[in-house]
C-alpha positions as a Python dict, from the first residue, in 0.01 Angstrom:
ca = {
    (1, 'X'): (0, 0, 0),
    (2, 'X'): (-251, 160, -238),
    (3, 'X'): (-381, 512, -187),
    (4, 'X'): (-724, 369, -98),
    (5, 'X'): (-581, 139, 169),
    (6, 'X'): (-373, 428, 304),
    (7, 'X'): (-690, 603, 417),
    (8, 'X'): (-717, 351, 700),
    (9, 'X'): (-399, 491, 856),
    (10, 'X'): (-463, 858, 778),
    (11, 'X'): (-348, 1077, 1064),
    (12, 'X'): (-579, 1294, 1270),
    (13, 'X'): (-653, 1664, 1218),
    (14, 'X'): (-587, 1878, 1526),
    (15, 'X'): (-801, 2191, 1569),
    (16, 'X'): (-654, 2439, 1819),
    (17, 'X'): (-884, 2705, 1957),
    (18, 'X'): (-1170, 2807, 2179),
    (19, 'X'): (-1508, 2645, 2242),
    (20, 'X'): (-1800, 2879, 2306),
    (21, 'X'): (-2174, 2872, 2355),
    (22, 'X'): (-2396, 3029, 2090),
    (23, 'X'): (-2749, 3145, 2166),
    (24, 'X'): (-2926, 3157, 1830),
    (25, 'X'): (-3263, 3330, 1795),
    (26, 'X'): (-3482, 3413, 1494),
    (27, 'X'): (-3683, 3734, 1472),
    (28, 'X'): (-3903, 3895, 1209),
    (29, 'X'): (-3665, 4190, 1171),
    (30, 'X'): (-3364, 4303, 1373),
    (31, 'X'): (-3442, 4636, 1542),
    (32, 'X'): (-3227, 4727, 1841),
    (33, 'X'): (-3406, 5060, 1882),
    (34, 'X'): (-3716, 4890, 2019),
    (35, 'X'): (-3752, 4810, 2387),
    (36, 'X'): (-3903, 4470, 2319),
    (37, 'X'): (-3908, 4220, 2031),
    (38, 'X'): (-4074, 3883, 1984),
    (39, 'X'): (-3861, 3587, 1877),
    (40, 'X'): (-3983, 3322, 1632),
    (41, 'X'): (-3748, 3047, 1746),
    (42, 'X'): (-3431, 2993, 1948),
    (43, 'X'): (-3182, 2735, 2063),
    (44, 'X'): (-2843, 2699, 2236),
    (45, 'X'): (-2558, 2526, 2057),
    (46, 'X'): (-2185, 2464, 2096),
    (47, 'X'): (-1983, 2719, 1899),
    (48, 'X'): (-1632, 2852, 1851),
    (49, 'X'): (-1428, 2856, 1530),
    (50, 'X'): (-1206, 2551, 1581),
    (51, 'X'): (-1485, 2373, 1765),
    (52, 'X'): (-1713, 2410, 1461),
    (53, 'X'): (-1438, 2309, 1219),
    (54, 'X'): (-1378, 1987, 1413),
    (55, 'X'): (-1753, 1914, 1405),
    (56, 'X'): (-1775, 1950, 1027),
    (57, 'X'): (-1461, 1745, 972),
    (58, 'X'): (-1611, 1458, 1173),
    (59, 'X'): (-1937, 1479, 978),
    (60, 'X'): (-1744, 1462, 651),
    (61, 'X'): (-1569, 1149, 776),
    (62, 'X'): (-1227, 1275, 891),
    (63, 'X'): (-1058, 1204, 1223),
    (64, 'X'): (-1056, 1524, 1427),
    (65, 'X'): (-927, 1629, 1768),
    (66, 'X'): (-1005, 1952, 1951),
    (67, 'X'): (-729, 2108, 2159),
    (68, 'X'): (-837, 2392, 2386),
    (69, 'X'): (-966, 2490, 2728),
    (70, 'X'): (-1310, 2355, 2820),
    (71, 'X'): (-1540, 2458, 3101),
    (72, 'X'): (-1615, 2201, 3372),
    (73, 'X'): (-1907, 2410, 3496),
    (74, 'X'): (-2205, 2167, 3519),
    (75, 'X'): (-2429, 2430, 3361),
    (76, 'X'): (-2238, 2390, 3033),
    (77, 'X'): (-2222, 2011, 3024),
    (78, 'X'): (-2400, 2041, 2686),
    (79, 'X'): (-2060, 2122, 2535),
    (80, 'X'): (-1888, 1808, 2660),
    (81, 'X'): (-2191, 1591, 2579),
    (82, 'X'): (-2202, 1716, 2221),
    (83, 'X'): (-1828, 1668, 2167),
    (84, 'X'): (-1850, 1312, 2297),
    (85, 'X'): (-2158, 1234, 2089),
    (86, 'X'): (-1985, 1346, 1770),
    (87, 'X'): (-1670, 1145, 1837),
    (88, 'X'): (-1439, 1446, 1862),
    (89, 'X'): (-1128, 1363, 2063),
    (90, 'X'): (-1082, 1599, 2361),
    (91, 'X'): (-840, 1381, 2557),
    (92, 'X'): (-569, 1651, 2558),
    (93, 'X'): (-791, 1946, 2649),
    (94, 'X'): (-746, 2132, 2977),
    (95, 'X'): (-1036, 2232, 3202),
    (96, 'X'): (-1139, 2533, 3405),
    (97, 'X'): (-1428, 2615, 3639),
    (98, 'X'): (-1494, 2941, 3456),
    (99, 'X'): (-1796, 2986, 3230),
    (100, 'X'): (-1709, 2980, 2858),
    (101, 'X'): (-1739, 3280, 2627),
    (102, 'X'): (-2069, 3311, 2445),
    (103, 'X'): (-2231, 3483, 2150),
    (104, 'X'): (-2588, 3592, 2084),
    (105, 'X'): (-2675, 3541, 1718),
    (106, 'X'): (-2991, 3718, 1600),
    (107, 'X'): (-3110, 3592, 1262),
    (108, 'X'): (-3378, 3759, 1050),
    (109, 'X'): (-3656, 3525, 947),
    (110, 'X'): (-3673, 3597, 573),
    (111, 'X'): (-3330, 3731, 475),
    (112, 'X'): (-3144, 3502, 717),
    (113, 'X'): (-2898, 3782, 781),
    (114, 'X'): (-2723, 3741, 1114),
    (115, 'X'): (-2633, 4001, 1374),
    (116, 'X'): (-2385, 3865, 1627),
    (117, 'X'): (-2323, 4008, 1973),
    (118, 'X'): (-1992, 3875, 2107),
    (119, 'X'): (-1900, 3839, 2471),
    (120, 'X'): (-1529, 3918, 2493),
    (121, 'X'): (-1492, 3807, 2854),
    (122, 'X'): (-1146, 3684, 2954),
    (123, 'X'): (-1117, 3306, 2929),
    (124, 'X'): (-810, 3082, 2959),
    (125, 'X'): (-645, 2975, 2635),
    (126, 'X'): (-415, 2682, 2565),
    (127, 'X'): (-44, 2753, 2592),
    (128, 'X'): (267, 2634, 2415),
    (129, 'X'): (358, 2446, 2734),
    (130, 'X'): (34, 2249, 2700),
    (131, 'X'): (108, 2196, 2330),
    (132, 'X'): (451, 2048, 2406),
    (133, 'X'): (282, 1754, 2579),
    (134, 'X'): (121, 1639, 2252),
    (135, 'X'): (269, 1364, 2040),
    (136, 'X'): (283, 1545, 1708),
    (137, 'X'): (356, 1222, 1521),
    (138, 'X'): (-15, 1132, 1536),
    (139, 'X'): (-128, 1444, 1344),
    (140, 'X'): (-118, 1517, 974),
    (141, 'X'): (-274, 1865, 988),
    (142, 'X'): (-292, 2129, 1263),
    (143, 'X'): (-541, 2414, 1229),
    (144, 'X'): (-512, 2730, 1441),
    (145, 'X'): (-751, 3012, 1520),
    (146, 'X'): (-613, 3361, 1482),
    (147, 'X'): (-617, 3446, 1852),
    (148, 'X'): (-364, 3470, 2137),
    (149, 'X'): (-81, 3558, 1894),
    (150, 'X'): (210, 3490, 2130),
    (151, 'X'): (95, 3141, 2226),
    (152, 'X'): (-15, 3063, 1870),
    (153, 'X'): (324, 3171, 1735),
    (154, 'X'): (505, 2946, 1983),
    (155, 'X'): (278, 2651, 1899),
    (156, 'X'): (332, 2692, 1524),
    (157, 'X'): (709, 2706, 1585),
    (158, 'X'): (687, 2375, 1769),
    (159, 'X'): (518, 2221, 1465),
    (160, 'X'): (778, 2370, 1228),
    (161, 'X'): (1062, 2241, 1446),
    (162, 'X'): (899, 1898, 1439),
    (163, 'X'): (871, 1916, 1059),
    (164, 'X'): (1238, 2000, 1016),
    (165, 'X'): (1326, 1647, 1121),
    (166, 'X'): (1092, 1483, 869),
    (167, 'X'): (1077, 1419, 496),
    (168, 'X'): (859, 1655, 295),
    (169, 'X'): (580, 1398, 253),
    (170, 'X'): (562, 1327, 628),
    (171, 'X'): (544, 1686, 749),
    (172, 'X'): (243, 1828, 931),
    (173, 'X'): (39, 2081, 733),
    (174, 'X'): (-39, 2402, 924),
    (175, 'X'): (-335, 2633, 857),
    (176, 'X'): (-431, 2962, 1021),
    (177, 'X'): (-778, 3118, 1013),
    (178, 'X'): (-788, 3496, 1062),
    (179, 'X'): (-1137, 3614, 1151),
    (180, 'X'): (-1069, 3910, 1380),
    (181, 'X'): (-798, 4149, 1506),
    (182, 'X'): (-578, 4128, 1194),
    (183, 'X'): (-314, 4369, 1323),
    (184, 'X'): (-239, 4149, 1625),
    (185, 'X'): (-191, 3835, 1417),
    (186, 'X'): (-28, 3982, 1103),
    (187, 'X'): (325, 3871, 1200),
    (188, 'X'): (214, 3508, 1186),
    (189, 'X'): (93, 3492, 826),
    (190, 'X'): (430, 3381, 692),
    (191, 'X'): (448, 3077, 921),
    (192, 'X'): (165, 2838, 816),
    (193, 'X'): (112, 2655, 488),
    (194, 'X'): (-235, 2803, 440),
    (195, 'X'): (-382, 3134, 558),
    (196, 'X'): (-762, 3167, 549),
    (197, 'X'): (-883, 3526, 576),
    (198, 'X'): (-1251, 3607, 629),
    (199, 'X'): (-1435, 3866, 421),
    (200, 'X'): (-1512, 4062, 738),
    (201, 'X'): (-1143, 4117, 816),
    (202, 'X'): (-1056, 4186, 453),
    (203, 'X'): (-1315, 4463, 435),
    (204, 'X'): (-1183, 4613, 758),
    (205, 'X'): (-844, 4634, 584),
    (206, 'X'): (-1007, 4818, 293),
    (207, 'X'): (-977, 4528, 49),
    (208, 'X'): (-1282, 4507, -175),
    (209, 'X'): (-1238, 4170, -347),
    (210, 'X'): (-1073, 3829, -300),
    (211, 'X'): (-805, 3923, -554),
    (212, 'X'): (-723, 4247, -376),
    (213, 'X'): (-714, 4061, -44),
    (214, 'X'): (-472, 3797, -172),
    (215, 'X'): (-251, 4066, -324),
    (216, 'X'): (-265, 4257, 4),
    (217, 'X'): (-161, 3954, 206),
    (218, 'X'): (114, 3879, -44),
    (219, 'X'): (251, 4233, -17),
    (220, 'X'): (281, 4199, 361),
    (221, 'X'): (532, 3916, 333),
    (222, 'X'): (878, 4063, 365),
    (223, 'X'): (1065, 3844, 117),
    (224, 'X'): (991, 3879, -258),
    (225, 'X'): (896, 3572, -460),
    (226, 'X'): (1225, 3593, -648),
    (227, 'X'): (1385, 3454, -331),
    (228, 'X'): (1306, 3084, -313),
    (229, 'X'): (1176, 3043, 42),
    (230, 'X'): (874, 2875, 194),
    (231, 'X'): (558, 3086, 151),
    (232, 'X'): (195, 3025, 245),
    (233, 'X'): (-106, 2988, 19),
    (234, 'X'): (-381, 3246, 71),
    (235, 'X'): (-754, 3167, 72),
    (236, 'X'): (-1023, 3433, 94),
    (237, 'X'): (-1391, 3325, 96),
    (238, 'X'): (-1618, 3607, -20),
    (239, 'X'): (-1975, 3501, 63),
    (240, 'X'): (-2207, 3485, -241),
    (241, 'X'): (-1921, 3573, -480),
    (242, 'X'): (-1735, 3251, -401),
    (243, 'X'): (-1368, 3256, -298),
    (244, 'X'): (-1025, 3348, -422),
    (245, 'X'): (-694, 3174, -357),
    (246, 'X'): (-327, 3231, -435),
    (247, 'X'): (-65, 2959, -459),
    (248, 'X'): (287, 2979, -319),
    (249, 'X'): (407, 3074, -668),
    (250, 'X'): (169, 3371, -686),
    (251, 'X'): (-85, 3212, -922),
    (252, 'X'): (-435, 3338, -848),
    (253, 'X'): (-763, 3147, -889),
    (254, 'X'): (-1116, 3271, -832),
    (255, 'X'): (-1389, 3012, -775),
    (256, 'X'): (-1757, 3111, -809),
    (257, 'X'): (-2002, 3024, -535),
    (258, 'X'): (-2231, 2722, -545),
    (259, 'X'): (-2570, 2887, -498),
    (260, 'X'): (-2844, 2707, -301),
    (261, 'X'): (-3205, 2751, -411),
    (262, 'X'): (-3300, 2874, -66),
    (263, 'X'): (-3094, 3003, 226),
    (264, 'X'): (-3221, 2854, 550),
    (265, 'X'): (-2939, 2904, 801),
    (266, 'X'): (-2626, 3119, 773),
    (267, 'X'): (-2480, 3036, 1115),
    (268, 'X'): (-2137, 2873, 1082),
    (269, 'X'): (-2108, 2875, 702),
    (270, 'X'): (-1753, 3017, 713),
    (271, 'X'): (-1641, 2738, 947),
    (272, 'X'): (-1795, 2487, 706),
    (273, 'X'): (-1587, 2643, 429),
    (274, 'X'): (-1268, 2604, 634),
    (275, 'X'): (-1344, 2242, 725),
    (276, 'X'): (-1442, 2163, 365),
    (277, 'X'): (-1108, 2294, 241),
    (278, 'X'): (-906, 2097, 497),
    (279, 'X'): (-1102, 1781, 417),
    (280, 'X'): (-1062, 1816, 41),
    (281, 'X'): (-691, 1900, 59),
    (282, 'X'): (-581, 1659, 331),
    (283, 'X'): (-819, 1364, 309),
    (284, 'X'): (-902, 1377, -63),
    (285, 'X'): (-564, 1505, -177),
    (286, 'X'): (-709, 1784, -392),
    (287, 'X'): (-495, 2070, -518),
    (288, 'X'): (-554, 2424, -392),
    (289, 'X'): (-814, 2549, -641),
    (290, 'X'): (-1005, 2220, -641),
    (291, 'X'): (-1011, 2213, -260),
    (292, 'X'): (-1138, 2573, -243),
    (293, 'X'): (-1412, 2488, -493),
    (294, 'X'): (-1513, 2191, -279),
    (295, 'X'): (-1516, 2421, 27),
    (296, 'X'): (-1756, 2651, -157),
    (297, 'X'): (-1984, 2355, -220),
    (298, 'X'): (-1980, 2248, 147),
    (299, 'X'): (-2063, 2600, 267),
    (300, 'X'): (-2346, 2625, 14),
    (301, 'X'): (-2491, 2291, 119),
    (302, 'X'): (-2492, 2404, 482),
    (303, 'X'): (-2677, 2726, 391),
    (304, 'X'): (-2970, 2517, 269),
    (305, 'X'): (-3006, 2334, 603),
    (306, 'X'): (-3035, 2419, 972),
    (307, 'X'): (-2731, 2318, 1176),
    (308, 'X'): (-2438, 2098, 1074),
    (309, 'X'): (-2584, 1748, 1087),
    (310, 'X'): (-2691, 1770, 722),
    (311, 'X'): (-2326, 1744, 620),
    (312, 'X'): (-2310, 1387, 750),
    (313, 'X'): (-2534, 1278, 462),
    (314, 'X'): (-2408, 1522, 199),
    (315, 'X'): (-2392, 1360, -144),
    (316, 'X'): (-2079, 1528, -271),
    (317, 'X'): (-2122, 1463, -643),
    (318, 'X'): (-2480, 1589, -641),
    (319, 'X'): (-2314, 1931, -632),
    (320, 'X'): (-2108, 1975, -948),
    (321, 'X'): (-1774, 2141, -893),
    (322, 'X'): (-1690, 2444, -1105),
    (323, 'X'): (-1328, 2337, -1152),
    (324, 'X'): (-1255, 2053, -1393),
    (325, 'X'): (-1050, 1778, -1227),
    (326, 'X'): (-796, 1624, -1460),
    (327, 'X'): (-789, 1241, -1455),
    (328, 'X'): (-437, 1228, -1307),
    (329, 'X'): (-514, 1466, -1020),
    (330, 'X'): (-643, 1365, -678),
    (331, 'X'): (-714, 1025, -527),
    (332, 'X'): (-1022, 962, -739),
    (333, 'X'): (-824, 888, -1054),
    (334, 'X'): (-740, 521, -994),
    (335, 'X'): (-807, 265, -1261),
    (336, 'X'): (-1092, 50, -1129),
    (337, 'X'): (-1007, -231, -1371),
    (338, 'X'): (-678, -291, -1191),
    (339, 'X'): (-831, -267, -844),
    (340, 'X'): (-807, -584, -639),
    (341, 'X'): (-1060, -700, -383),
    (342, 'X'): (-877, -560, -77),
    (343, 'X'): (-848, -219, -241),
    (344, 'X'): (-1216, -225, -330),
    (345, 'X'): (-1312, -300, 31),
    (346, 'X'): (-1085, -25, 165),
    (347, 'X'): (-1231, 224, -80),
    (348, 'X'): (-1585, 124, 10),
    (349, 'X'): (-1561, 119, 389),
    (350, 'X'): (-1267, 344, 480),
    (351, 'X'): (-1327, 630, 240),
    (352, 'X'): (-1655, 815, 200),
    (353, 'X'): (-1767, 737, -156),
    (354, 'X'): (-1876, 1006, -400),
    (355, 'X'): (-2230, 914, -506),
    (356, 'X'): (-2404, 1038, -819),
    (357, 'X'): (-2757, 1130, -722),
    (358, 'X'): (-3039, 1351, -836),
    (359, 'X'): (-2994, 1712, -731),
    (360, 'X'): (-3206, 1823, -438),
    (361, 'X'): (-3281, 2160, -282),
    (362, 'X'): (-2927, 2183, -150),
    (363, 'X'): (-2775, 2138, -493),
    (364, 'X'): (-2657, 2418, -711),
    (365, 'X'): (-2899, 2594, -938),
    (366, 'X'): (-2877, 2719, -1293),
    (367, 'X'): (-2698, 3040, -1381),
    (368, 'X'): (-3020, 3241, -1409),
    (369, 'X'): (-3120, 3163, -1050),
    (370, 'X'): (-3014, 3409, -782),
    (371, 'X'): (-2968, 3432, -411),
    (372, 'X'): (-3250, 3601, -223),
    (373, 'X'): (-3180, 3962, -141),
}
């Protein structure tokens, strides 16, 4: 079977985490000292880290399943309706009558800077006992949020135990996104294949750059690199500066950002980065640095549009990647002259094609253009 035909049997990506409700409002300027402010616009949308990642993966063309606890409260039927509309599998989710957590996101009209007010109300979370009921053979990648460390640790162990019985090429890839409460999740960073650390958490740790963050994460691992054991790759997105990443061997790469001409909506850009990386690495077969560069491009494209739906029509090659892809790397290096008709059909209909198109407002700009302050 060719690599193009293999896409038709590509396994699903499982996103484990919480689904929330986000109330997004736009104001002229954020000022919490005033008794009253007038909003320019507002809407309610499904949120949550893993929930957003699964949305973006589906829009990019990957098979995605969400595994978490959902609210059956009729007031929040918008969540279930949106998941169903987007084709995200929720068949293994558990349900509760409780209202889901929510966030209030206040976005400034001109700078598009966001101020988020989180509701940290207690809400049920999936357990390792629930996770045991899954047939792990149907997944090729499992992505975890950095929350509920005990349950997350047990679930990752179940995946690792499953992988021990498989050949290297058949094993499930595990990723962990750390976006809050680093000290409670720090003991887990040696378990997954990829650790994605947000800029917010890195700055709380006192790290001032992607390189310093990767070195900091690397120093936390107990075993030195001279001992040949399994180690994770580290990925640290750093907003307008791009992202840094470190391979298992300790090689560091820094990828500059893809700058949009105009920032329209910042909500969810970090989740777009995470989904873009998973898509590029798992579906497209890109190596670490190339996948991080693609993730930068996806996040930038989202910044130029409101919401996530724009990603469903994203013309990938309209945004030039900063990393040069060698001809023998990745699934796009096949020789079209030797491609038979069945391979051509599989590539056309079962794999989202890269299309060369004229750059639009969401494309990158020249080096002398800058992000708005």
